[in-house]
Short mmCIF file of C-alpha atoms in Angstrom, two decimals:
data_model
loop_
_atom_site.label_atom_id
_atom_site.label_comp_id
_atom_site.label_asym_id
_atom_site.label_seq_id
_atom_site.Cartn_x
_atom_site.Cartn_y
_atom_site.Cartn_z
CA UNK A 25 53.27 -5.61 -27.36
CA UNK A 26 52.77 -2.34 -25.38
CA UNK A 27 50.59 -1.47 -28.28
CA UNK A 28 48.03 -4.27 -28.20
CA UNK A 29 48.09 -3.90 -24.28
CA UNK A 30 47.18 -0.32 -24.67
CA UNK A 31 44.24 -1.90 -27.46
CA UNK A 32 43.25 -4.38 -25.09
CA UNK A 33 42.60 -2.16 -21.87
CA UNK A 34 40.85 0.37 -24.51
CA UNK A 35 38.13 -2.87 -25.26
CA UNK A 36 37.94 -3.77 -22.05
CA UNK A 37 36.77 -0.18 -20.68
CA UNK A 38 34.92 0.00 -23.91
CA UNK A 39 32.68 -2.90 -22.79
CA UNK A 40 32.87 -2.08 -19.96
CA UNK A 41 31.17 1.31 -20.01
CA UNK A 42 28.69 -0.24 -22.12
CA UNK A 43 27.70 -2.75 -19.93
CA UNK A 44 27.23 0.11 -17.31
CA UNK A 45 25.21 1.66 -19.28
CA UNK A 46 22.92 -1.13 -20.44
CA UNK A 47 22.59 -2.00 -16.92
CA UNK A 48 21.68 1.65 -16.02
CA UNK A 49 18.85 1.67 -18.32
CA UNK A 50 17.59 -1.63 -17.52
CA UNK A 51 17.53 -0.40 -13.77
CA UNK A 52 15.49 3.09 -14.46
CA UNK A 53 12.75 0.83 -16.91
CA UNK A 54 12.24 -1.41 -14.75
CA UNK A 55 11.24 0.90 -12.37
CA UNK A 56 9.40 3.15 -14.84
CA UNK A 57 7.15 0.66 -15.60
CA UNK A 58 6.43 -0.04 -11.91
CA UNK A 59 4.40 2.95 -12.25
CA UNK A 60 2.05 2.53 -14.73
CA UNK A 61 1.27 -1.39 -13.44
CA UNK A 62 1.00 0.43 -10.26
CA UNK A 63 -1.40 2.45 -11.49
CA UNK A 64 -3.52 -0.09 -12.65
CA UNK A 65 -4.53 -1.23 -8.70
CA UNK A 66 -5.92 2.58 -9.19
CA UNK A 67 -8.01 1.65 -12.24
CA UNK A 68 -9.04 -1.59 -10.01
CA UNK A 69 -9.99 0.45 -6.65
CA UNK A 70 -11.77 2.59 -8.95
CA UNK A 71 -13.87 0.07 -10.40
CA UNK A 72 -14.37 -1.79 -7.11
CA UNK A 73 -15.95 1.00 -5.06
CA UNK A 74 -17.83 2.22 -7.73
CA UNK A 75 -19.34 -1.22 -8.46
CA UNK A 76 -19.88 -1.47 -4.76
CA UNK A 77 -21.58 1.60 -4.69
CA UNK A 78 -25.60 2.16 -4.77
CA UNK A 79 -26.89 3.80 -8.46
CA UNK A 80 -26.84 7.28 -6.82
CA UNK A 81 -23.41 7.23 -5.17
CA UNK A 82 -21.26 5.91 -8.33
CA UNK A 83 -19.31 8.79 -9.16
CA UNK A 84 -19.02 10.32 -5.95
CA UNK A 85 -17.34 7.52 -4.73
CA UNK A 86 -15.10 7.66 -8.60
CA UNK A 87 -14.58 11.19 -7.53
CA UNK A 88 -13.01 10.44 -4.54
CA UNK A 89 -10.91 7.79 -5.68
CA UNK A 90 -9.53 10.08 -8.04
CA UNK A 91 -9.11 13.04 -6.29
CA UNK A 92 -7.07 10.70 -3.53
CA UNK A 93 -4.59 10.18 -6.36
CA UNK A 94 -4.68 13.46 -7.53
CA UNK A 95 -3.70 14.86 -4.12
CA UNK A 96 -1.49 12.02 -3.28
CA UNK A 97 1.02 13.13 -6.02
CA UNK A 98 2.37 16.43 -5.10
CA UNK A 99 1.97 16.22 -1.23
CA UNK A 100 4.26 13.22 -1.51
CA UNK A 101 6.57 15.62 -3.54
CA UNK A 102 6.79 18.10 -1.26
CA UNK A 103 6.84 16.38 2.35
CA UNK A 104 5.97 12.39 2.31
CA UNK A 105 9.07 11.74 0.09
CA UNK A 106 11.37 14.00 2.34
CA UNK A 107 9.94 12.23 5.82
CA UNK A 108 11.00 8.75 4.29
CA UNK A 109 14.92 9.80 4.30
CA UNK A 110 14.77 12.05 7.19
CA UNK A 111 13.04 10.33 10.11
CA UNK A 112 13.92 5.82 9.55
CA UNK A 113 16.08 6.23 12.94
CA UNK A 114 12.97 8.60 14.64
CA UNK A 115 13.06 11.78 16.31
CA UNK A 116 14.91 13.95 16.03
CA UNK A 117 16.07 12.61 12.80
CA UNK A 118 19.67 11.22 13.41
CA UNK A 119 21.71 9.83 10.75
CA UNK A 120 21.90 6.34 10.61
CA UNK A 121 24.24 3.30 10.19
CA UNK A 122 23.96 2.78 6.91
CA UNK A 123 24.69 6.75 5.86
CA UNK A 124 21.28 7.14 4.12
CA UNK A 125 19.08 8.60 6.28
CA UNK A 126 18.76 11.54 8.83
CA UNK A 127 17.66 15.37 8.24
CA UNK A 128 20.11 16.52 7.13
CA UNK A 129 20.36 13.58 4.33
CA UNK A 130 17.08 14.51 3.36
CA UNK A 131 17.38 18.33 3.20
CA UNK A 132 20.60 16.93 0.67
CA UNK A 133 18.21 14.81 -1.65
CA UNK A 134 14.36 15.29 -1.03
CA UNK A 135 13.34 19.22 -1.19
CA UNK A 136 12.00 20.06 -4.41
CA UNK A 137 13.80 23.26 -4.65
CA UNK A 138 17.44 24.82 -3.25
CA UNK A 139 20.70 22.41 -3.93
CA UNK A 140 18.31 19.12 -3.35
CA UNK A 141 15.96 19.74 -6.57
CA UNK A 142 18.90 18.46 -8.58
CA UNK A 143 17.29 15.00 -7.19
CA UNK A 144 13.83 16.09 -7.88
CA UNK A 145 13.66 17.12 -11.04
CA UNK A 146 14.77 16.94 -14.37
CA UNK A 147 18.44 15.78 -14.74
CA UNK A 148 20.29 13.82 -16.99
CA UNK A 149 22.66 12.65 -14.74
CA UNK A 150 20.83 11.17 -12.73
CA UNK A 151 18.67 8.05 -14.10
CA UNK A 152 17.71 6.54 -10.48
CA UNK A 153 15.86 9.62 -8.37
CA UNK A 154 12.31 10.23 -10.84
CA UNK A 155 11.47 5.96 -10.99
CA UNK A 156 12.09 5.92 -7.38
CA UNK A 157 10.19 8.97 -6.21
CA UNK A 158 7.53 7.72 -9.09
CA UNK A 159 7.25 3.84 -7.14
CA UNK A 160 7.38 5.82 -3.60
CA UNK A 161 4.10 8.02 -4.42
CA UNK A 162 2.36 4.87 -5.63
CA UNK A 163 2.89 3.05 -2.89
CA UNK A 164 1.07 6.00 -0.78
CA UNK A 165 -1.41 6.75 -2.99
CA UNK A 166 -2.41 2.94 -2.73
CA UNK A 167 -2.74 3.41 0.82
CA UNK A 168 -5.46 6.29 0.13
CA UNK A 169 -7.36 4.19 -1.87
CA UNK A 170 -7.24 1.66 0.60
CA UNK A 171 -9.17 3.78 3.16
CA UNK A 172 -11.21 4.88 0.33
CA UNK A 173 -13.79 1.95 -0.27
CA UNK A 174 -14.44 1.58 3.20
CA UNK A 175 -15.87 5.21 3.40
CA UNK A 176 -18.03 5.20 0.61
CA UNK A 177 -21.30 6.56 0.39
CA UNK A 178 -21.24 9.15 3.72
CA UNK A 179 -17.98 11.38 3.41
CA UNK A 180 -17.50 14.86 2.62
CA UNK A 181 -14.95 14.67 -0.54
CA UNK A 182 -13.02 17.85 1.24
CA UNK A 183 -12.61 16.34 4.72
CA UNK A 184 -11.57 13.04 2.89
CA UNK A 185 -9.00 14.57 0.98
CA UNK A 186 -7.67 16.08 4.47
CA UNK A 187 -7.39 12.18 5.69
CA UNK A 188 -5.94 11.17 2.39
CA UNK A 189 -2.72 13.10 2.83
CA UNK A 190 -2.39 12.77 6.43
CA UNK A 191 -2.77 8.84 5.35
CA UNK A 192 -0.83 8.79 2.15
CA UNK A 193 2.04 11.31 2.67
CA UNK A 194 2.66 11.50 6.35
CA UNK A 195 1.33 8.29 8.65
CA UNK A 196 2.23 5.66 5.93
CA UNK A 197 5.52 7.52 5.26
CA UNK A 198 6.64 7.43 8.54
CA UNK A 199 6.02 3.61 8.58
CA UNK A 200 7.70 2.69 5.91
CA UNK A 201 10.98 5.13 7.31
CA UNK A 202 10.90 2.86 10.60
CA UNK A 203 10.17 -0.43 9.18
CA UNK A 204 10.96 -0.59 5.81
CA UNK A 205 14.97 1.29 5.29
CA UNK A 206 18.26 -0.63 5.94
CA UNK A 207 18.53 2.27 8.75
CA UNK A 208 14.99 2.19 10.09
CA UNK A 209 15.18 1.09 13.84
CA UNK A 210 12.26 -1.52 14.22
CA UNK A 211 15.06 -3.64 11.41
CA UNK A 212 18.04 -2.64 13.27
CA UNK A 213 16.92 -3.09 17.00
CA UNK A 214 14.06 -5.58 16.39
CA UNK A 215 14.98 -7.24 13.23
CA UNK A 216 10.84 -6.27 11.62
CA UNK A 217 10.81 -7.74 8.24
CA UNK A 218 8.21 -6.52 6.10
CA UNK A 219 9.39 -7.49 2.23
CA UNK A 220 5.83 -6.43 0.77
CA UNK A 221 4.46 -4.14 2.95
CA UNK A 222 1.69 -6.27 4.61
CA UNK A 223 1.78 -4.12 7.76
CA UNK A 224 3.59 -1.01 6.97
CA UNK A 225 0.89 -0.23 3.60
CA UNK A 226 -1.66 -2.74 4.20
CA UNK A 227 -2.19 -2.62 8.21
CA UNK A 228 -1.33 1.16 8.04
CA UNK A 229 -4.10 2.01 5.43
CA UNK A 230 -6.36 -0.81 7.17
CA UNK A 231 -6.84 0.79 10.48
CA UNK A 232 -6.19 3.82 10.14
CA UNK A 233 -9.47 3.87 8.15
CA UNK A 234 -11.47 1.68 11.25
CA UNK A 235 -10.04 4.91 13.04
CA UNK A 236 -12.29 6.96 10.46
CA UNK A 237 -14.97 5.04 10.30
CA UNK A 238 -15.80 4.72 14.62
CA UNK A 239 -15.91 8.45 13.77
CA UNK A 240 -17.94 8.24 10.76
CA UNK A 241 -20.83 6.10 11.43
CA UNK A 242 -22.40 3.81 9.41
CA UNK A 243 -24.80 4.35 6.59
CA UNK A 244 -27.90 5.38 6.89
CA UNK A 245 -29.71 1.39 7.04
CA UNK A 246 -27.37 0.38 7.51
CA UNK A 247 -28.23 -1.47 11.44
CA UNK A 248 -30.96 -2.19 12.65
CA UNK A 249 -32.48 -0.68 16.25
CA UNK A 250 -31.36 -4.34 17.60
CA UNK A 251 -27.76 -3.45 16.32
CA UNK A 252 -28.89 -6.18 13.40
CA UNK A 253 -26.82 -5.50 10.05
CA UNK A 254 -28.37 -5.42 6.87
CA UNK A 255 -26.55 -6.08 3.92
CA UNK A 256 -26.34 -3.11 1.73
CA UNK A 257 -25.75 -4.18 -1.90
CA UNK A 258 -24.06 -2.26 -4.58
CA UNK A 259 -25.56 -1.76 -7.47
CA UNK A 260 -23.10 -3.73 -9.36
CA UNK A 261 -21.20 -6.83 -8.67
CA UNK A 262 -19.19 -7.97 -11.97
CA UNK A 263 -17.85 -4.35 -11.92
CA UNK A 264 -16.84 -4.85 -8.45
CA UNK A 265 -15.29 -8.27 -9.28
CA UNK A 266 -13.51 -6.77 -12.17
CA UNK A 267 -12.24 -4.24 -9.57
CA UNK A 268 -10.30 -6.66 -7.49
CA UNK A 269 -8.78 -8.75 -10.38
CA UNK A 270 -7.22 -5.09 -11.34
CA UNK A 271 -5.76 -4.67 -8.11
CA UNK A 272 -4.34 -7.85 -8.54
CA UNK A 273 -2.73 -7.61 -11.90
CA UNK A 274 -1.76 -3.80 -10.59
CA UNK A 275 0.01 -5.57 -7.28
CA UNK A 276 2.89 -7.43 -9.79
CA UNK A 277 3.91 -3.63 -10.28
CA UNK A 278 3.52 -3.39 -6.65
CA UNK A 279 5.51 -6.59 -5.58
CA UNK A 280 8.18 -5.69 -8.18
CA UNK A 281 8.91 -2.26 -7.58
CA UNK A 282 10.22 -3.43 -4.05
CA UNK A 283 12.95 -5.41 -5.63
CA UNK A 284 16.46 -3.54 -5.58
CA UNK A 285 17.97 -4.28 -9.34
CA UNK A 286 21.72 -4.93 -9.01
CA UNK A 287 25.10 -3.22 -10.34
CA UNK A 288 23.99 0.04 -9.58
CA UNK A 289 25.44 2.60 -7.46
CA UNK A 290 23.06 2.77 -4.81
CA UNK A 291 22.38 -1.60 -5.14
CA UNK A 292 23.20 -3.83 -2.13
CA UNK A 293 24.89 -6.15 -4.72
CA UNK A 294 26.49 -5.98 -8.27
CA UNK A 295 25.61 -9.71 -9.39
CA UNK A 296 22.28 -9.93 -7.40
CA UNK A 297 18.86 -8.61 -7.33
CA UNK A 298 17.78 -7.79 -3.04
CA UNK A 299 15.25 -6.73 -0.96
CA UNK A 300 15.16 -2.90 0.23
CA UNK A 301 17.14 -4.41 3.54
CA UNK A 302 19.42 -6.12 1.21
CA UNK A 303 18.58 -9.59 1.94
CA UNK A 304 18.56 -12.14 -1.16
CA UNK A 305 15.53 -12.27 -3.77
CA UNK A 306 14.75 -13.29 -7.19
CA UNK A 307 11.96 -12.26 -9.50
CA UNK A 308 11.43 -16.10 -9.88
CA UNK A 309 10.61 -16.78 -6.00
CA UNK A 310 7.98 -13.67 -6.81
CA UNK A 311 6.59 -15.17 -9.72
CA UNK A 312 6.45 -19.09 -7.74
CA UNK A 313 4.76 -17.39 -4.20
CA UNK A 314 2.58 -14.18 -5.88
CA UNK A 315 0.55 -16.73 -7.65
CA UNK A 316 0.55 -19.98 -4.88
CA UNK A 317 -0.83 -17.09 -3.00
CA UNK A 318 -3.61 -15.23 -5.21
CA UNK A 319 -4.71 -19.20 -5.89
CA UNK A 320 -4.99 -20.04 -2.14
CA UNK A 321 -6.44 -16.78 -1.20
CA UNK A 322 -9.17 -17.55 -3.61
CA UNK A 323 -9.30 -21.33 -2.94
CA UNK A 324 -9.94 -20.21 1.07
CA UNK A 325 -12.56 -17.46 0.52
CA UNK A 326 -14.60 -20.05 -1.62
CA UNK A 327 -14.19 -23.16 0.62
CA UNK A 328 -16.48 -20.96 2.70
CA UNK A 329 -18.29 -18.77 1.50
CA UNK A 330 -19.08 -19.63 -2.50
CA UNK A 331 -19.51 -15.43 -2.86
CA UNK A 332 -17.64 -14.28 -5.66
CA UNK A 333 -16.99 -11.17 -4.15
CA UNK A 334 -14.91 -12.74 -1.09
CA UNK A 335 -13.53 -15.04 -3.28
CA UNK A 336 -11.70 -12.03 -5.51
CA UNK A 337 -11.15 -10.32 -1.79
CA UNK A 338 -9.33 -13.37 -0.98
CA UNK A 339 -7.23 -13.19 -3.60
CA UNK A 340 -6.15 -9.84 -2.50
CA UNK A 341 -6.07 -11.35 1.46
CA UNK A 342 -3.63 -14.59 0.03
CA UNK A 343 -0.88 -11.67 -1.44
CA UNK A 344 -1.18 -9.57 1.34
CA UNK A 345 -1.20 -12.05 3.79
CA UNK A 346 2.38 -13.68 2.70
CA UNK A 347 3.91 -10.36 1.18
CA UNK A 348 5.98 -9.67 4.48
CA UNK A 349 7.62 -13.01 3.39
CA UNK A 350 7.73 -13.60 -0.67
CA UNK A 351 11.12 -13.19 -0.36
CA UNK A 352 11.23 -16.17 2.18
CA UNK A 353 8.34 -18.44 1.93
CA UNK A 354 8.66 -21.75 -0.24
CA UNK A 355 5.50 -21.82 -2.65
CA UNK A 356 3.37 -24.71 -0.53
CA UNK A 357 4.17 -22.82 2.78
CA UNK A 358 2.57 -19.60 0.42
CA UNK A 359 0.15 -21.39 -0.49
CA UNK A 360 -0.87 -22.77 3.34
CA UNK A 361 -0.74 -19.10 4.47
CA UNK A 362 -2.62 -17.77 1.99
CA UNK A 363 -5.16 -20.36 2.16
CA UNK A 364 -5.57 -19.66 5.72
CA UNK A 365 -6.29 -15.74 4.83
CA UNK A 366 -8.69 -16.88 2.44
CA UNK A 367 -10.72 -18.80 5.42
CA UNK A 368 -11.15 -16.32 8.03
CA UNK A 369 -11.63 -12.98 5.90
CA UNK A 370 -14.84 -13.43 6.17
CA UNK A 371 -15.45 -14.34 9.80
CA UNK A 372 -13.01 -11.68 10.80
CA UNK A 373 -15.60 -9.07 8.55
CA UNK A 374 -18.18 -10.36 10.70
CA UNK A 375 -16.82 -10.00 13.87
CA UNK A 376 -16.34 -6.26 13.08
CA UNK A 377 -19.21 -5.62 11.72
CA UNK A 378 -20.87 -6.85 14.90
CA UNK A 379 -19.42 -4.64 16.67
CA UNK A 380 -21.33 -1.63 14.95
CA UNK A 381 -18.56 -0.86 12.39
CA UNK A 382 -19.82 -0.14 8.94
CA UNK A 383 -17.10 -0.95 6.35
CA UNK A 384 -18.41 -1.01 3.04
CA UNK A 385 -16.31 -3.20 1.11
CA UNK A 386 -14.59 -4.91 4.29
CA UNK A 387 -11.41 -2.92 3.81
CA UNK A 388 -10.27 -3.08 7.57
CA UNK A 389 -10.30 -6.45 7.54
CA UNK A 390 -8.58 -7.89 4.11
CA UNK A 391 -6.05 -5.29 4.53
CA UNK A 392 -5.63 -4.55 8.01
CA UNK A 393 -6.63 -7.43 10.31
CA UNK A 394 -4.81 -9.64 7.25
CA UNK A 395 -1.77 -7.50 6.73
CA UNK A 396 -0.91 -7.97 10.86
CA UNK A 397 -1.90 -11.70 10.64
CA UNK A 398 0.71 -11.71 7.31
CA UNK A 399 3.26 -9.57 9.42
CA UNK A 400 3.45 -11.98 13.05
CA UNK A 401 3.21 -15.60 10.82
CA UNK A 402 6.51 -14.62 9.26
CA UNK A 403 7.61 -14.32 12.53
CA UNK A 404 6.60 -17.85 13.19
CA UNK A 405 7.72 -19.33 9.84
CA UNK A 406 11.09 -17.29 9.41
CA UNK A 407 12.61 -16.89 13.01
CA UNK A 408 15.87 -16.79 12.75
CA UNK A 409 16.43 -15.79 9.00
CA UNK A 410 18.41 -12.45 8.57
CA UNK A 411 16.33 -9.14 8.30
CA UNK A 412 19.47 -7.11 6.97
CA UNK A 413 22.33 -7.58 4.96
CA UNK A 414 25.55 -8.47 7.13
CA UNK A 415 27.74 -11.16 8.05
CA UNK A 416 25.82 -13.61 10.62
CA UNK A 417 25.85 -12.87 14.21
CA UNK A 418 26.19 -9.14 13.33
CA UNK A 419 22.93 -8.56 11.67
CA UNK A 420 19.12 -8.42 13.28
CA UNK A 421 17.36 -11.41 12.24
CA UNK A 422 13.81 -12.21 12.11
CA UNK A 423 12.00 -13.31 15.14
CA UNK A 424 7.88 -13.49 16.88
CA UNK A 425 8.93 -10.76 19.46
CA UNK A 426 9.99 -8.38 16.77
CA UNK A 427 7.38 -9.05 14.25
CA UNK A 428 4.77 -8.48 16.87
CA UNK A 429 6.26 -5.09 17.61
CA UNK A 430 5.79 -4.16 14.74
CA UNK A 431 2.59 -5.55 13.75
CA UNK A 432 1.72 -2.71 17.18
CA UNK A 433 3.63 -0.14 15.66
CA UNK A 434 1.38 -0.58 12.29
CA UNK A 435 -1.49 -0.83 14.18
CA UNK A 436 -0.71 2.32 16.23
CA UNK A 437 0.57 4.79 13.02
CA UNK A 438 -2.80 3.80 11.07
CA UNK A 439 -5.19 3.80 13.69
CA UNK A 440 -4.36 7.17 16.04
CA UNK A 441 -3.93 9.18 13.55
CA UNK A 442 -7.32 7.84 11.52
CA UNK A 443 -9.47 8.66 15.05
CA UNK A 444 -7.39 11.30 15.88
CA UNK A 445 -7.69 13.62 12.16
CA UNK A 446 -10.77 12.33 11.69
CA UNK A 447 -12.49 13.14 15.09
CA UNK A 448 -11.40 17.02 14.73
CA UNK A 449 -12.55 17.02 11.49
CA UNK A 450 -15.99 15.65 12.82
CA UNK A 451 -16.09 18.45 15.26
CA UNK A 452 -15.60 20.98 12.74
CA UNK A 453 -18.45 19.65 10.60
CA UNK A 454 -16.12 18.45 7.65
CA UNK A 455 -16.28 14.53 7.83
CA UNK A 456 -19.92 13.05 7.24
CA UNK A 457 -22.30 14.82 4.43
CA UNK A 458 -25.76 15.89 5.61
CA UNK A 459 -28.81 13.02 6.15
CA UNK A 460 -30.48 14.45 3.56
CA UNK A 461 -27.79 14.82 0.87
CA UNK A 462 -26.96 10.35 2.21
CA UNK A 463 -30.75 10.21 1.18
CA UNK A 464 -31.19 11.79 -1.73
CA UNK A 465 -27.72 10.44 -3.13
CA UNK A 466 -24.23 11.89 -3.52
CA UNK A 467 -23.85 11.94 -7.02
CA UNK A 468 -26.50 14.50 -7.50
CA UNK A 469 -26.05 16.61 -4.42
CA UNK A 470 -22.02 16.54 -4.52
CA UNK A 471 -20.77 15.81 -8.01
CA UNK A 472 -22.86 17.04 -9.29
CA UNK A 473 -23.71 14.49 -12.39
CA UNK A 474 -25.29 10.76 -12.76
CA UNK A 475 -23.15 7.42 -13.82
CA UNK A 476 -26.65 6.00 -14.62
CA UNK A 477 -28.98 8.75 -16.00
CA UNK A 478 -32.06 6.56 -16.20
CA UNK A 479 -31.47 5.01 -12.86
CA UNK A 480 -31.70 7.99 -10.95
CA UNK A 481 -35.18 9.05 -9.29
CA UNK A 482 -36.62 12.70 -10.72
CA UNK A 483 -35.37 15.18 -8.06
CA UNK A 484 -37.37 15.49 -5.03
CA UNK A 485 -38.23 11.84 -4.96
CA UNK A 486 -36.80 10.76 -1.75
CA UNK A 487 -35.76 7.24 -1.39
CA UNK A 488 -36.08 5.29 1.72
CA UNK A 489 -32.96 4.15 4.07
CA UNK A 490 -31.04 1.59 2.36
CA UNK A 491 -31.86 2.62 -1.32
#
């Protein structure tokens, strides 16, 4: 008897240990392969500003795209991934309740070199800390290229690389420490749920560039001596299209990277998939409200305004607009929201544009104006739901007060430090290329190469304002 006891318990941990195992590699793929879908929005943002680019601009504006990743990558390495831990409960960089954050947590797991660069490198212990860091630096380089289209045609590629880390490694960063960690104090003293980043990404990235661009200018043709805006078109529109519908497929990886697998050490649950504040979510209610939302987005855009380009932009405005609540929303209430997005995007680019603001491919408003507008309706829809793990009555929940906090929070760590980098780098002479490099075109001036040989004027042909 003892002996098939002893045979038993040996199965048992036998299984066991492999079921740990299988579930260890399932959690470390599914991250991996956040990345590459990830970097497919890259591919898309690419494509987009390039398409919405004039013949002479197209690979400057590539260039920049790409450089924004390029930098994106080891500044988040070596500070933006180290803020996240260190500063969710703010200055001075306290721990907090739920052990995981603070300084000196930080200094423990996010250096790349001393004790910590056992979590930041190579190890084969450790199957969690690479996927994670690798979904992390996505998520800011998105919000680089998300300040990237609406600068096109006019910036210096050095000064916008400046912007791109200060955007991408530090002001997101600090955003997602407050708003989007179990120990980030707009979730434990205002209850700020943010599931898909609408504001903490999307507003972040969305005016912090409108910060850039009052500093920037518009384009040379851009207005009119009445203040009149003329519409500058780029020089190619399916490419454009093709763009967004990228993004799209690229924001599945997005969506799904902020799902916390379960049975894992560091999981809020052993039988459940969560959200990073531990609250319940399936990949299912994902699949139902990612696509009620891309369809009303679209559905909205075209009810008024029949342009395809809108249309794909509302596609982009329907996810963003309900990703603070995918984890919440019932598909027709997705749906509704996202519908609504789709209807005033282009209104909303209007108004702003009215007001002198020259944003190129309307950036500031499907991201920004739409990620806040996602961020305070979940406050309307979801007051009262949890916005942390816990027994009820002992956790923050969800509320209009809180979500509007943080919707001014976003608002304020995108848009003061946009002006505020951007207006010293104006001053030094770093932020808008010369008139007659804008005339002439950026691809020959700056790059120096051309996406369209034949297109190109001979140099020393000067185009007018507007070509």
């Amino acid at each position: 008897m003892e002996e098939q006891i002893a045979e038993l318990t040996a199965q048992i941990a036998a299984l066991q240990g492999k079921s740990g195992v299988t579930n260890t590699m399932f959690a470390e793929t599914f991250y991996y392969l956040t990345i590459p879908l990830m970097i497919i929005i890259h591919a898309g943002f690419l494509a987009y500003e390039m398409g919405a680019s004039r013949l002479k601009n197209v690979l400057s504006s590539g260039v920049k795209n790409i450089l924004a990743f390029a930098f994106m990558i080891p500044t988040f390495y070596f500070f933006g991934w180290w803020v996240y831990w260190g500063f969710p409960t703010g200055l001075p960089g306290a721990p907090g309740p739920a052990g995981i954050s603070g300084v000196e947590y930080a200094n423990a797991i996010a250096w790349g070199w001393g004790e910590s660069a056992q979590y930041m490198g190579p190890n084969i212990a450790d199957q969690a800390s690479g996927v994670f860091f690798g979904a992390f630096a996505l998520f800011a380089a998105t919000t680089a290229s998300i300040m990237s289209g609406a600068v096109i045609e006019r910036i210096q590629t050095v000064g916008f690389v400046i912007l791109a880390v200060v955007l991408g490694s530090f002001a997101w960063v600090v955003a997602a420490a407050w708003g989007w960690h179990a120990d980030g104090w707009m979730v434990t003293q205002w209850g700020v749920h943010d599931f898909g980043a609408a504001g903490l990404v999307h507003a972040v990235a969305g005016f912090f560039a409108l910060g850039v661009l009052i500093n920037l200018g518009p384009r040379i043709g851009k207005f009119n001596a009445d203040g009149t805006a003329n519409h500058i078109a780029g020089h190619n529109m399916p490419l454009t299209v093709t763009g967004l519908m990228l993004i799209i497929v690229g924001f599945w990886g997005f969506l799904m990277a902020c799902v916390i697998v379960p049975g894992e050490a560091w999981s809020w649950f052993a039988d459940k998939p969560s959200t990073i504040y531990g609250t319940p979510i399936t990949l299912s209610a994902l699949a139902f409200n990612i696509l009620m939302a891309i369809a009303g987005g679209i559905i909205g855009a075209w009810v008024l305004t029949r342009d395809p380009f809108w249309m794909m932009s509302g596609a982009l405005a329907g996810i963003i607009s309900t990703a603070s609540g995918l984890d919440i929303y019932f598909p027709a209430l997705a749906f509704i929201v996202a519908f609504s997005a789709g209807l005033i995007l282009k209104p909303c680019a209007t108004w702003l544009e009215n007001r002198g603001i020259d944003d190129a491919v309307g950036a500031v408003t499907v991201h920004g104006t739409i990620g806040l507008y996602g961020v305070v309706l979940l406050g309307v829809f979801a007051s009262g739901y949890p916005a942390l793990q816990g027994e009820a009555g002992e956790v923050p929940t969800i509320s209009l007060i809180g979500q509007i906090v943080g919707a001014v929070v976003f608002f304020l760590l995108g848009f003061v430090p946009g002006y505020a980098v951007s207006l010293v780098l104006k001053m030094m002479g770093m932020l808008r290329i010369p008139e007659g490099a804008e005339l002439a075109g950026m691809d020959m001036v700056k790059v120096p190469a051309a996406g369209y040989p034949e297109g190109i004027p001979a140099p020393g042909v000067n185009l007018a304002p507007g070509e």
